[in-house]
mmCIF file of C-alpha atoms in Angstrom:
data_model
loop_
_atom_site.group_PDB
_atom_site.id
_atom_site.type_symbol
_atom_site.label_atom_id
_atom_site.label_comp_id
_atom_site.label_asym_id
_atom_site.label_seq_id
_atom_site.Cartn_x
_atom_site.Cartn_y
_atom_site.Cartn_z
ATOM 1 C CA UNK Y 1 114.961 -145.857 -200.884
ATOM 2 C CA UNK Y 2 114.448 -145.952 -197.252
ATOM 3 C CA UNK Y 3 111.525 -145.036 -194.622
ATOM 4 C CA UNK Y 4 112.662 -142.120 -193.737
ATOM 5 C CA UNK Y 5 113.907 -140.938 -197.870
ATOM 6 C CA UNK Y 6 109.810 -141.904 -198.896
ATOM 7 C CA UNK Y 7 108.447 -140.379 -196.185
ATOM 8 C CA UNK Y 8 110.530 -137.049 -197.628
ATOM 9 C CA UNK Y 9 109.675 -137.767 -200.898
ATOM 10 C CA UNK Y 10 105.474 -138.338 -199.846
ATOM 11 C CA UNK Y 11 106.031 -134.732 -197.949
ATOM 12 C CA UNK Y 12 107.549 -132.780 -200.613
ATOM 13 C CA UNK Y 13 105.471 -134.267 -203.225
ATOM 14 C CA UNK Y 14 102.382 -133.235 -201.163
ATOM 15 C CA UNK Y 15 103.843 -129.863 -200.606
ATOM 16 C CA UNK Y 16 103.831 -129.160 -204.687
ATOM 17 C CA UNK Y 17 101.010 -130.644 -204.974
ATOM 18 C CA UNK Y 18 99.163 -128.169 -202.536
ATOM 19 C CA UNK Y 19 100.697 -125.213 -203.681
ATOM 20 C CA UNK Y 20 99.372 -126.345 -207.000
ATOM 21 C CA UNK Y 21 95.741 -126.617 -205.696
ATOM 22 C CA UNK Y 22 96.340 -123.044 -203.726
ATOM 23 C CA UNK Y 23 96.951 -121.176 -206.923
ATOM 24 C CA UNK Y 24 94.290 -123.043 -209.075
ATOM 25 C CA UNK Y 25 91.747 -122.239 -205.958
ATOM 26 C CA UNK Y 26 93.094 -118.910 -205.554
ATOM 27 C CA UNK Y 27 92.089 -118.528 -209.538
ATOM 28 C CA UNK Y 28 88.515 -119.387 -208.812
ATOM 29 C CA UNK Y 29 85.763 -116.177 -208.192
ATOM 30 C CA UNK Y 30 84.272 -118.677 -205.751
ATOM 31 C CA UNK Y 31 86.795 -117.905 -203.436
ATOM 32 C CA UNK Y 32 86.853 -114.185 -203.160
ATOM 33 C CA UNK Y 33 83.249 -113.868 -203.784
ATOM 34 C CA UNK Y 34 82.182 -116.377 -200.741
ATOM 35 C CA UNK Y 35 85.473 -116.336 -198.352
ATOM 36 C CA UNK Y 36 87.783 -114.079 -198.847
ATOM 37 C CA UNK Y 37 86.259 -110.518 -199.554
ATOM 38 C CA UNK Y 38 82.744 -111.516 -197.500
ATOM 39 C CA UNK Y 39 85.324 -112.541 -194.390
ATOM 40 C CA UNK Y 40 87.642 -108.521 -195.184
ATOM 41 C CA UNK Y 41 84.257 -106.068 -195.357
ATOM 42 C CA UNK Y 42 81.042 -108.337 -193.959
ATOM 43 C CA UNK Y 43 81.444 -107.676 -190.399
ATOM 44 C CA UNK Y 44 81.597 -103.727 -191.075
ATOM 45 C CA UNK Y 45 79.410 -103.447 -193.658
ATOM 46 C CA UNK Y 46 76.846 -105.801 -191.199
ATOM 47 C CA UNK Y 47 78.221 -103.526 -188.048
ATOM 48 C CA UNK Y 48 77.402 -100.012 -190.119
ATOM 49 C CA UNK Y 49 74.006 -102.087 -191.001
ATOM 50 C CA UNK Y 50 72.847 -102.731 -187.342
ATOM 51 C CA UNK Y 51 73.791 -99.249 -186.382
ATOM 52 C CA UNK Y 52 71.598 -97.652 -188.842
ATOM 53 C CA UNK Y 53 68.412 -100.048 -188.222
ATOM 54 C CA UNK Y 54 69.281 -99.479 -184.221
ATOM 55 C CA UNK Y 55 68.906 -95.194 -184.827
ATOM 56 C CA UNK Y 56 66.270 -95.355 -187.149
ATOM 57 C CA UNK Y 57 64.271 -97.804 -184.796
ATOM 58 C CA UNK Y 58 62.279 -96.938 -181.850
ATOM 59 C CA UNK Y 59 62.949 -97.877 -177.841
ATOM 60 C CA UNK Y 60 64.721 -101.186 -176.993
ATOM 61 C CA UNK Y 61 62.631 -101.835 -174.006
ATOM 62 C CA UNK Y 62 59.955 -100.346 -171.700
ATOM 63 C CA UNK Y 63 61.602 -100.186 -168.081
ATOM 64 C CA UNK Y 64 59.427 -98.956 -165.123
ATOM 65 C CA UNK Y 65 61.426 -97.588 -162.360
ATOM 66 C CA UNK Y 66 60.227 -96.104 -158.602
ATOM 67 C CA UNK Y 67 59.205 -92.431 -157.967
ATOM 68 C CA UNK Y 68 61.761 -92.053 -155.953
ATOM 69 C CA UNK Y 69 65.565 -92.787 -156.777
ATOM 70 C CA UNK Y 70 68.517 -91.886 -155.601
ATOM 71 C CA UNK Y 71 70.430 -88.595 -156.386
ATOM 72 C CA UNK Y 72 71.748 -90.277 -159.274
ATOM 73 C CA UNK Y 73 70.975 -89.435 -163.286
ATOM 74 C CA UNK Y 74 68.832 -93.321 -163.607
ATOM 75 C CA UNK Y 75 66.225 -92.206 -166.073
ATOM 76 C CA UNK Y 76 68.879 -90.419 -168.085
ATOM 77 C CA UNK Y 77 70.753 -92.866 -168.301
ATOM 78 C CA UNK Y 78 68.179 -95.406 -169.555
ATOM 79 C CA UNK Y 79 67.042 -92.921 -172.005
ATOM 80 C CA UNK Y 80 70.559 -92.975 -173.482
ATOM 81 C CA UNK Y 81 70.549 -96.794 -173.617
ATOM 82 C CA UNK Y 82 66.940 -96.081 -175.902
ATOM 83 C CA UNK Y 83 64.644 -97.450 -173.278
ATOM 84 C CA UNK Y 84 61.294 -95.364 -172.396
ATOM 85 C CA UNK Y 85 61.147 -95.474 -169.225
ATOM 86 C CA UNK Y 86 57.565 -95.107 -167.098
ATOM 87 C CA UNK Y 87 57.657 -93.905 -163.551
ATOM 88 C CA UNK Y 88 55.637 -95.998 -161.294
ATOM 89 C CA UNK Y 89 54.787 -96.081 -157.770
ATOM 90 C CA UNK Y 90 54.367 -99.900 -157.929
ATOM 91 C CA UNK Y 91 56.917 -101.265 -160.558
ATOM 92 C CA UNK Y 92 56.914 -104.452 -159.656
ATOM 93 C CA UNK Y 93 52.767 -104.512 -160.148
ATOM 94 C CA UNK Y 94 53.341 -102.793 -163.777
ATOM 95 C CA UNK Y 95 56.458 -105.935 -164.530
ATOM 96 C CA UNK Y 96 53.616 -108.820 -163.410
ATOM 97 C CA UNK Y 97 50.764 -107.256 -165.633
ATOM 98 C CA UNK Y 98 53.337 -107.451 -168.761
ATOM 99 C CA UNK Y 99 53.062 -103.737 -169.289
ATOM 100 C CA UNK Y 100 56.970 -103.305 -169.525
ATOM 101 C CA UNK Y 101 60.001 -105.579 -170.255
ATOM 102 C CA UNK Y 102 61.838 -104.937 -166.882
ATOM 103 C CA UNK Y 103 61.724 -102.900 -163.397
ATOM 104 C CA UNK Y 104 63.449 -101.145 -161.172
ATOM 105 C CA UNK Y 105 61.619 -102.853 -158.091
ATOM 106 C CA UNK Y 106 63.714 -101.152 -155.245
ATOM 107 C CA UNK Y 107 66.481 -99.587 -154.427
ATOM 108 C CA UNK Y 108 68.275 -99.262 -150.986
ATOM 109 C CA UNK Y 109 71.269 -97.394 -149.730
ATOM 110 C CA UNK Y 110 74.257 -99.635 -149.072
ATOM 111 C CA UNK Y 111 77.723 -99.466 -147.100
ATOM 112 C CA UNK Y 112 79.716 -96.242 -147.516
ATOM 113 C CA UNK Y 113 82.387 -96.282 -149.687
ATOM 114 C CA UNK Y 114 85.363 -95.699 -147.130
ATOM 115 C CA UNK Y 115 86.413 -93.034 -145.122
ATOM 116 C CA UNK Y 116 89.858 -93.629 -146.138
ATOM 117 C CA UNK Y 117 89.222 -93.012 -149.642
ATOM 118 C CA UNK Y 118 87.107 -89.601 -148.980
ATOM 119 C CA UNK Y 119 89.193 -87.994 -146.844
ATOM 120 C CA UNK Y 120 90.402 -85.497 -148.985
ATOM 121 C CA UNK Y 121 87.122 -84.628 -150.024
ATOM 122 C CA UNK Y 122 86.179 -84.037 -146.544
ATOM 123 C CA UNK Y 123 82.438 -86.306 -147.609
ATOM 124 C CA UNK Y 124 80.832 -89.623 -147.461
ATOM 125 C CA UNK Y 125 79.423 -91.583 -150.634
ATOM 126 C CA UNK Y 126 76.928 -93.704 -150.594
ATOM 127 C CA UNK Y 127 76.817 -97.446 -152.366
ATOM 128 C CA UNK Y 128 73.075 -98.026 -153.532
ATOM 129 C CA UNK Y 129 71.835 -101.690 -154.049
ATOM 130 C CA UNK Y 130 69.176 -102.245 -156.851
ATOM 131 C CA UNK Y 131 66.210 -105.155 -157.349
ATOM 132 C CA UNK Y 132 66.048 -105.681 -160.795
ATOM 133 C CA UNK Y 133 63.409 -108.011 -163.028
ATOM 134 C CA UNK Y 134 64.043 -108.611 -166.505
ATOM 135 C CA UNK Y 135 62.161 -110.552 -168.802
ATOM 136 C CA UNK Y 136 65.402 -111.808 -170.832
ATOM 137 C CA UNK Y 137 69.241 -111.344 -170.108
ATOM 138 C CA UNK Y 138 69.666 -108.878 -173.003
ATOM 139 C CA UNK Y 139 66.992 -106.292 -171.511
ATOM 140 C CA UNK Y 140 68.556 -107.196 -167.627
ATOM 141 C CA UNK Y 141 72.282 -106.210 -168.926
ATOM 142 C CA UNK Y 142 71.047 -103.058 -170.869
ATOM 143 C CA UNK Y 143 69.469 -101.778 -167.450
ATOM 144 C CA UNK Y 144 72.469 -102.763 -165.207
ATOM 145 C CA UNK Y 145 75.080 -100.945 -167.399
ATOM 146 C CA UNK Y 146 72.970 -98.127 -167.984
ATOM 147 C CA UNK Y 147 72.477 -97.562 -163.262
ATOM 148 C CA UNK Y 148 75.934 -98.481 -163.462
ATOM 149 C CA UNK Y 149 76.727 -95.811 -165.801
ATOM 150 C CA UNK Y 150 74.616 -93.294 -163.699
ATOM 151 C CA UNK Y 151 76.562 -94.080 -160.118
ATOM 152 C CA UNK Y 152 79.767 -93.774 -162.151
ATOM 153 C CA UNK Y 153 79.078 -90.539 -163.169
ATOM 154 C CA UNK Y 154 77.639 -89.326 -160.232
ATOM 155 C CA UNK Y 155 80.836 -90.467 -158.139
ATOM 156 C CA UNK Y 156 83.019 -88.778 -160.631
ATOM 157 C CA UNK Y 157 81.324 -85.774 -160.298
ATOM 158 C CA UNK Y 158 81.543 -85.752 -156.647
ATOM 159 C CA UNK Y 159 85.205 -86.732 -156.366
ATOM 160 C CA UNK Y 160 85.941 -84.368 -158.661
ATOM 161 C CA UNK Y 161 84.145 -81.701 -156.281
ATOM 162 C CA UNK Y 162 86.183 -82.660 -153.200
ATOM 163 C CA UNK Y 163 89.263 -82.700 -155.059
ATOM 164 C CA UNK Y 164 89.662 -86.546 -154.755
ATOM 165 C CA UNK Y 165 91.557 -88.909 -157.258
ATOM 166 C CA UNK Y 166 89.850 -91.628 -160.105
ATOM 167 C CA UNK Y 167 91.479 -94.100 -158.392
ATOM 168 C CA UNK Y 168 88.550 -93.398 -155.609
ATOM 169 C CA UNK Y 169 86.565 -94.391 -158.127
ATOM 170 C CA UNK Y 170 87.034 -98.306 -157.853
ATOM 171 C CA UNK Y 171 85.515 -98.872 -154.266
ATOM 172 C CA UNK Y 172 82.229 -96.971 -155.895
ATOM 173 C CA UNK Y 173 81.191 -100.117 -157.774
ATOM 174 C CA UNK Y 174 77.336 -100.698 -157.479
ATOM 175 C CA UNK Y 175 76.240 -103.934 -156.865
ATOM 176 C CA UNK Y 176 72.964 -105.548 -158.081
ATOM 177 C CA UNK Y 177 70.583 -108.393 -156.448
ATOM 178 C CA UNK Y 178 69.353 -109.973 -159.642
ATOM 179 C CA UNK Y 179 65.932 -111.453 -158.874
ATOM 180 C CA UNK Y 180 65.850 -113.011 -162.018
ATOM 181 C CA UNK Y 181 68.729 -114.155 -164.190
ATOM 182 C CA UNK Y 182 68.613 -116.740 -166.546
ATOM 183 C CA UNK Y 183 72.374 -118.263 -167.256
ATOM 184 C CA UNK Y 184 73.135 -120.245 -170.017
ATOM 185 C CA UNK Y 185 73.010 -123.678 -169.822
ATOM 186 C CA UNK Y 186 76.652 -124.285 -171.203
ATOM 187 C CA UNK Y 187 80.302 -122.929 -171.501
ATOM 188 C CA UNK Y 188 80.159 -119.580 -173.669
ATOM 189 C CA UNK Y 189 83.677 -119.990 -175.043
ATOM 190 C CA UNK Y 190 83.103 -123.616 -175.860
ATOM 191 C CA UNK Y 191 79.680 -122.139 -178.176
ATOM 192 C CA UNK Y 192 81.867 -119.627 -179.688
ATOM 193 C CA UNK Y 193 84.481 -121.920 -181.248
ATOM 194 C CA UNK Y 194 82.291 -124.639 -182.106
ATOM 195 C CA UNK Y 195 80.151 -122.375 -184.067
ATOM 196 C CA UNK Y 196 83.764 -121.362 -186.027
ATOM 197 C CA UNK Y 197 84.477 -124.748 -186.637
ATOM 198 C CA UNK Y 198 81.124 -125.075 -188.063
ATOM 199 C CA UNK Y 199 80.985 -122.291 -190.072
ATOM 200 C CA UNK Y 200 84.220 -121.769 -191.612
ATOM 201 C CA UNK Y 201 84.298 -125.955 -192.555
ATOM 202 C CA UNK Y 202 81.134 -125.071 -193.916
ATOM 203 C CA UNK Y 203 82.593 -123.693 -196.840
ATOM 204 C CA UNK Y 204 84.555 -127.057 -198.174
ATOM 205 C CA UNK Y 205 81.101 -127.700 -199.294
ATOM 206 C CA UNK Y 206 81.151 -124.994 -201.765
ATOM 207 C CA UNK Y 207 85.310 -125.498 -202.403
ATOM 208 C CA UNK Y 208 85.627 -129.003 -202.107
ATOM 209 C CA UNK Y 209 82.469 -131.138 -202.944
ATOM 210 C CA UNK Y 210 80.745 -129.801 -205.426
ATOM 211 C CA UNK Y 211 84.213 -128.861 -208.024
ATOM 212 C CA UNK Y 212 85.204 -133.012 -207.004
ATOM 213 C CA UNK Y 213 82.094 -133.415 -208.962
ATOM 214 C CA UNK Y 214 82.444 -131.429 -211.845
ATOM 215 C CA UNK Y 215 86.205 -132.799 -212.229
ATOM 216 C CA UNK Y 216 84.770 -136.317 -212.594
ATOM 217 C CA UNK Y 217 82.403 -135.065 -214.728
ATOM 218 C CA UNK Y 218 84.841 -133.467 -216.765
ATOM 219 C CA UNK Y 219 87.272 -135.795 -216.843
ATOM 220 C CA UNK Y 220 89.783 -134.026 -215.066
ATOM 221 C CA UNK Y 221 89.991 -136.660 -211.923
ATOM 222 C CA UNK Y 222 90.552 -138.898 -214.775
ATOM 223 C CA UNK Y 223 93.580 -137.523 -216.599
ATOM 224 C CA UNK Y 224 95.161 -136.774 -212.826
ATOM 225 C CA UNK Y 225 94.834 -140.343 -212.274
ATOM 226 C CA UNK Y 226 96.929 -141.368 -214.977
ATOM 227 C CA UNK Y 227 99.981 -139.584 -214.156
ATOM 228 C CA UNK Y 228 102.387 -140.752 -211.315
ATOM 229 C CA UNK Y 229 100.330 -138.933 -208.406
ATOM 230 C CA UNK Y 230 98.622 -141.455 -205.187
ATOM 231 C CA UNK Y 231 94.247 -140.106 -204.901
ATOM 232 C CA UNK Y 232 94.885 -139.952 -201.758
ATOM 233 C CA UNK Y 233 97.587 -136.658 -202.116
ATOM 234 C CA UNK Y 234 95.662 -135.660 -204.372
ATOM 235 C CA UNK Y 235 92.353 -134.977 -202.041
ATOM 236 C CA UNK Y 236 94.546 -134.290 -199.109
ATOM 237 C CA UNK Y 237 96.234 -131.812 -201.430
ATOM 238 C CA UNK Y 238 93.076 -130.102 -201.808
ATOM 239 C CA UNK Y 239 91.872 -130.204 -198.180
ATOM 240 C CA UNK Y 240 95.435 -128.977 -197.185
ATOM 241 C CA UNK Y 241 94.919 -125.892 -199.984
ATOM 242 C CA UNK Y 242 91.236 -124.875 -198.583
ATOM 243 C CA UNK Y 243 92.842 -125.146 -194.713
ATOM 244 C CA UNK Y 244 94.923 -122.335 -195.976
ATOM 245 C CA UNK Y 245 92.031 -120.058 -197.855
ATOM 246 C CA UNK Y 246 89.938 -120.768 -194.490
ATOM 247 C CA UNK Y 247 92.796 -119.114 -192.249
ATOM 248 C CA UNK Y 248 93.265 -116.331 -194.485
ATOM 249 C CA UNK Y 249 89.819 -115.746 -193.855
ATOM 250 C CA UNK Y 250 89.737 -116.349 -190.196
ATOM 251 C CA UNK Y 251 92.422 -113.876 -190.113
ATOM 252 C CA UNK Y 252 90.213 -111.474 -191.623
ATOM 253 C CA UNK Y 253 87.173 -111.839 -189.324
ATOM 254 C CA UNK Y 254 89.959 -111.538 -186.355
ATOM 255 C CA UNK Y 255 91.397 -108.701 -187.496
ATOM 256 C CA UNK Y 256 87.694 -106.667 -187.939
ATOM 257 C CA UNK Y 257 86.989 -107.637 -184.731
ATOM 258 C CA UNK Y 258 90.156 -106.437 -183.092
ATOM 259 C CA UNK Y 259 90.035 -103.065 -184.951
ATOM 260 C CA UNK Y 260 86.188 -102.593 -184.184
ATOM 261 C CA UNK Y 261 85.852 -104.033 -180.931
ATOM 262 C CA UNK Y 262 89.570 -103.200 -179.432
ATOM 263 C CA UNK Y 263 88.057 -99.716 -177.912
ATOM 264 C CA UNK Y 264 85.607 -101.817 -175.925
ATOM 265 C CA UNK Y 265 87.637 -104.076 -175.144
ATOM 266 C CA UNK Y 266 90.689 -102.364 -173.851
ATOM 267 C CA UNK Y 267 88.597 -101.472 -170.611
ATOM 268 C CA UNK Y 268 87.614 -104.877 -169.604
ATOM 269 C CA UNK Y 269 89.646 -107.834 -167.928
ATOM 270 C CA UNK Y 270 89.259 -110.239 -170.099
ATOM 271 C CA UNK Y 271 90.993 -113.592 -169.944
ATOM 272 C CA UNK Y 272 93.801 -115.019 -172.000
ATOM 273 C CA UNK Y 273 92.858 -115.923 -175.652
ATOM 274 C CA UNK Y 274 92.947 -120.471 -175.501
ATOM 275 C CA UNK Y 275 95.600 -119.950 -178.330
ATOM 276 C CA UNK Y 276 96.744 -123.705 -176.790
ATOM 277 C CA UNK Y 277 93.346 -124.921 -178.286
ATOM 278 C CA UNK Y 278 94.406 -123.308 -181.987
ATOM 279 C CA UNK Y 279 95.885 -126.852 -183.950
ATOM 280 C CA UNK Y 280 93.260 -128.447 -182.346
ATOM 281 C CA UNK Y 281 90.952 -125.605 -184.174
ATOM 282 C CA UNK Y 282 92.619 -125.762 -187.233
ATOM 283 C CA UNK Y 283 92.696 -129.992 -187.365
ATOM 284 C CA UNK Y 284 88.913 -129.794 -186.730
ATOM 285 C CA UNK Y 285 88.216 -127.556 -189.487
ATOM 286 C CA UNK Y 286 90.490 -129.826 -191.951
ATOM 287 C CA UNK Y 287 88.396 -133.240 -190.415
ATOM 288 C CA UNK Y 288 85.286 -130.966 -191.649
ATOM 289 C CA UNK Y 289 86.985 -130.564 -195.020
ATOM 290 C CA UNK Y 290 87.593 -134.477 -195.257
ATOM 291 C CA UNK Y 291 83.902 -135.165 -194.907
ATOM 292 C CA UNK Y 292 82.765 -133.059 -197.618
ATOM 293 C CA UNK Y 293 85.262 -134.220 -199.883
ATOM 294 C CA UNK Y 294 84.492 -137.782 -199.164
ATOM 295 C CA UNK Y 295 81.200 -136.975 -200.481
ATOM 296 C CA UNK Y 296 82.382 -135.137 -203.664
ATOM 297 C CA UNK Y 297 84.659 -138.437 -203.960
ATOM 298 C CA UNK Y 298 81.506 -141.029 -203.659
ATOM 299 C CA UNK Y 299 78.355 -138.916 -204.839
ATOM 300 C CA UNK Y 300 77.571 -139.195 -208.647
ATOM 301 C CA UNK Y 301 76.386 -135.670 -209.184
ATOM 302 C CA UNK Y 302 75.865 -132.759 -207.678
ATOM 303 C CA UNK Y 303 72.229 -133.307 -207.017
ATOM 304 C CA UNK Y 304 73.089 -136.614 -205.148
ATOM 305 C CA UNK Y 305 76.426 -134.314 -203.411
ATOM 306 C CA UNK Y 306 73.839 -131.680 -202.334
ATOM 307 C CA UNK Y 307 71.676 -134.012 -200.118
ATOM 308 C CA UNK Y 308 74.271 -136.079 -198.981
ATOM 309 C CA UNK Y 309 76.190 -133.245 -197.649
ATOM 310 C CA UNK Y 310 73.628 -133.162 -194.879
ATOM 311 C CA UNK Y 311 75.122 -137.080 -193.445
ATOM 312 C CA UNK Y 312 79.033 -135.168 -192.598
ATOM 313 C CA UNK Y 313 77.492 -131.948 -191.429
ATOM 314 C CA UNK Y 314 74.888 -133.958 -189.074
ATOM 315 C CA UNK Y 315 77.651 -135.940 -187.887
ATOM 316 C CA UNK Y 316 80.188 -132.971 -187.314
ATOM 317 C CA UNK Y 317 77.026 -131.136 -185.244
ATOM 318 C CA UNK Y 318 76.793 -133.947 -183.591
ATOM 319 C CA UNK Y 319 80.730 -133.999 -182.051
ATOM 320 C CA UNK Y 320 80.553 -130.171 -181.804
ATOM 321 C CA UNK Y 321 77.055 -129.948 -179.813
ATOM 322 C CA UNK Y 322 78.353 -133.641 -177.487
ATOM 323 C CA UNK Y 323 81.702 -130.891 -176.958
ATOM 324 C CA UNK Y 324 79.312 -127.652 -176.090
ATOM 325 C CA UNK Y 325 77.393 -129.785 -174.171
ATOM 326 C CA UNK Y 326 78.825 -132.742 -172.636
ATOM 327 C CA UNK Y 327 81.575 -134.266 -171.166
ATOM 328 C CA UNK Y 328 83.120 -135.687 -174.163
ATOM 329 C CA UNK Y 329 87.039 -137.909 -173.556
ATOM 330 C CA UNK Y 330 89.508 -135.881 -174.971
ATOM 331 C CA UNK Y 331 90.360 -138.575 -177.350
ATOM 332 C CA UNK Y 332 86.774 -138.232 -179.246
ATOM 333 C CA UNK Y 333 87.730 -136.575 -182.502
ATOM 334 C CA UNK Y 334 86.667 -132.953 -182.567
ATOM 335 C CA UNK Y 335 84.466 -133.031 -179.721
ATOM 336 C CA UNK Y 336 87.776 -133.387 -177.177
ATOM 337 C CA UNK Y 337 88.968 -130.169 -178.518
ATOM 338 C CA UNK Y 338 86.828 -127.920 -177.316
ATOM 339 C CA UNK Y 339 86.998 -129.878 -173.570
ATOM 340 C CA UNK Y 340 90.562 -129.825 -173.404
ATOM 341 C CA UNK Y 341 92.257 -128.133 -170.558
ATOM 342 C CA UNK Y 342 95.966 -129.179 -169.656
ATOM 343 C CA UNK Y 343 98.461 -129.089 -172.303
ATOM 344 C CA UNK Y 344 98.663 -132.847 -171.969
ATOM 345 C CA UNK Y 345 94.986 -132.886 -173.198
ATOM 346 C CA UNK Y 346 95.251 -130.408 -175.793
ATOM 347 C CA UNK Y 347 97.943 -132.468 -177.774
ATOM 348 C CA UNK Y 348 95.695 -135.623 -177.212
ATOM 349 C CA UNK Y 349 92.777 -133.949 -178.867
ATOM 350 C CA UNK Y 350 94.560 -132.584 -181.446
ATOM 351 C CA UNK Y 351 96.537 -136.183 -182.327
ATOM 352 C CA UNK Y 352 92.978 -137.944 -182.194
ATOM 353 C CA UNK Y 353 91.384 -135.230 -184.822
ATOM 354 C CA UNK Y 354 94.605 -135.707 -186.873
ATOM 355 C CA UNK Y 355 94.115 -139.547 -187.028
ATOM 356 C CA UNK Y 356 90.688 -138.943 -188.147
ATOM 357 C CA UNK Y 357 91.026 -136.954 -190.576
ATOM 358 C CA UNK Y 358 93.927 -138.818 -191.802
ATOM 359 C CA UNK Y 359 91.560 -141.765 -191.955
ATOM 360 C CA UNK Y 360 88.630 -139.886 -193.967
ATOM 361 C CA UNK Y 361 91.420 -139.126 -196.307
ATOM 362 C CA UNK Y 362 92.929 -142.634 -197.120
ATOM 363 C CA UNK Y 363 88.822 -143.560 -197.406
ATOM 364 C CA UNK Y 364 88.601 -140.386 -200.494
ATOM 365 C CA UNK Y 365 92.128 -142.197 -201.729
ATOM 366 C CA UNK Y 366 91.075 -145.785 -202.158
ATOM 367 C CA UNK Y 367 87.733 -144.483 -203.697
ATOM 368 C CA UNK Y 368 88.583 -142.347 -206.306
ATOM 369 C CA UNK Y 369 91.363 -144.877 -207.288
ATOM 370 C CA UNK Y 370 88.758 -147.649 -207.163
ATOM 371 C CA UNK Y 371 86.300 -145.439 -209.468
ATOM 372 C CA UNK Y 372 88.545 -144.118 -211.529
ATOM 373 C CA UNK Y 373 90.068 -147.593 -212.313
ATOM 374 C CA UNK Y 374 86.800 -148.919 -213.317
ATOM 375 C CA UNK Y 375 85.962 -146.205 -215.133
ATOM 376 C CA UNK Y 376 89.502 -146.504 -217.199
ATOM 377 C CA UNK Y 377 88.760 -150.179 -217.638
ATOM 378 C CA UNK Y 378 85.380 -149.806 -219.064
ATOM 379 C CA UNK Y 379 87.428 -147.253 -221.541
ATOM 380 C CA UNK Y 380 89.858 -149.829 -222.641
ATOM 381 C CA UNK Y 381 86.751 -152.682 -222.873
#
């Protein structure tokens, strides 16, 4: 047979043997009852949760605000956002003595908003500029979007008045001086999908590790070892199967958040989706199934499998937190994924993760060939 007729042969072979492994997972409870139907209702059952506990639940945060404000609906506004707000001729004073959670310090009025644009109403607007303190970034955004909401709606009103159009509206943006803002101290986006990664490889522990155990200790690695099959297909087999549960799931959680979130979202300019960083995604989260399976493969039990789970998920942190926050080469397995920017990059990262896990895999192979030999051997002694 030649090269290119075995490397067919490996493929299709591995191919049957994952479906197989799909259909025996997809027979388990495990997998509906901690993937598959937790990933289809959890985020709106959680989503209906939090917006029960937030109306049954008192004010968000105390914000003090001057006596004097513009001709604009502010403490409205910050009512509707659930804040109790205190009037104050000194706000600032109030913010230092740790009587509220933020303040209005000032206000001032800014540039107009453009003849041009107000000429068929025959008026001038007015563009106010706010001092703001906040104690943390959540309580800062909740007051800007809630004085942002107010000029809004006063400008609308007023256009509406003169007989102008909404598309005077987008010169009437308010701008904010932030006297304190804390930013975080790394790439949002990077956070997001390394906490994915994380999470969703999380589960080969529960998929992978612990039922490697139980086969051995059932004998079923055994009997699979005796028929005409390589270990190492056989674990990349299963990693290949749970890679296939975890996207069905992924799909899931995507799919909530589109249909939940896609009213909010259709307003804002948001940039386009990294769908260049997705096989470097998906090779991470099959690396992360290759480390839990080499500890099903090598642990004893399942007590031993339980603690030593902790050595794979410490070292996966590890590449996922040097990618969050470092400056990682694009070559370091799953770590250079999340730094990746050309496309040149992308398929570097995603090569290097491959290798890896490929090498994990070949590790599980020799393993559970070399202790399921001995164990056959002690059998025929």
């Amino acid at each position: 047979m030649t090269r290119s007729g075995a490397l067919f042969a490996g493929l299709r072979e591995l191919a049957i043997l994952t479906r197989l492994e799909l259909r025996r997972l997809m027979r388990t409870d495990e997998v509906y009852r901690y993937v598959l139907l937790p990933a289809l209702f959890g985020l709106p059952v959680l989503l209906f949760g939090a917006v029960l506990l937030a109306s049954a639940r008192g004010p968000s945060a105390t914000v003090a605000v001057p006596r004097q404000l513009p001709p604009i609906d502010v403490v409205g506004r910050l009512e509707d956002a659930r804040c109790r707000v205190i009037p104050a001729d000194d706000p600032a004073a109030l913010w230092d003595a740790g009587r509220v959670d933020a303040a209005v310090v000032s206000w001032t009025e800014g540039d107009g908003l453009g003849r041009a644009a107000w000429q068929t109403a025959g008026q001038t607007g007015e563009r106010w500029r706010f001092a703001i303190l906040a104690r943390t970034p959540a309580t800062q955004d909740q007051v800007e979007q809630a004085l942002e909401e107010a000029g809004e709606d006063w400008v609308a009103d007023t256009i509406a008045l003169g007989g102008g159009t909404e598309t005077d509206l987008h010169p009437a943006t308010m701008r904010m001086d932030l006297l304190e803002h804390t930013r975080l101290p790394f790439d949002a986006v990077r956070g997001l999908l390394a906490y994915a990664v994380f999470s969703v490889g999380l589960l080969a522990f529960f998929l992978l590790t612990l039922p490697a155990v139980a086969d051995r200790r059932e004998g079923v690695t055994e009997t699979l070892r005796v028929l005409p099959i390589r270990p190492g297909r056989m674990v990349t087999a299963r990693v290949l199967a749970l890679v296939s549960v975890q996207l069905v799931a992924s799909v899931f959680v995507l799919l909530n958040l589109a249909i939940l979130a896609l009213p909010a979202l259709s307003s804002l300019d948001l940039p386009r989706p990294p769908w260049e960083r997705l096989p470097g995604l998906v090779a991470s989260v099959a690396m992360a199934n290759a480390g839990y399976a080499l500890v099903g493969t090598v642990s004893p039990s399942a007590r031993i499998a339980n603690s030593t789970s902790s050595i794979p998920m410490t070292l996966q942190l590890g590449l996922l937190v040097f990618g969050v926050l470092g400056s990682p080469p694009v070559w370091v397995p799953m770590a250079g994924v999340l730094v990746a920017g050309t496309w040149f990059e992308h398929v570097v990262a995603f090569l290097s993760t491959v290798a890896a896990t490929i090498a994990i895999l070949r590790v599980c192979g020799w393993l559970l060939e070399t202790r399921v030999s001995l164990v056959l051997r002690r059998g025929d002694d």
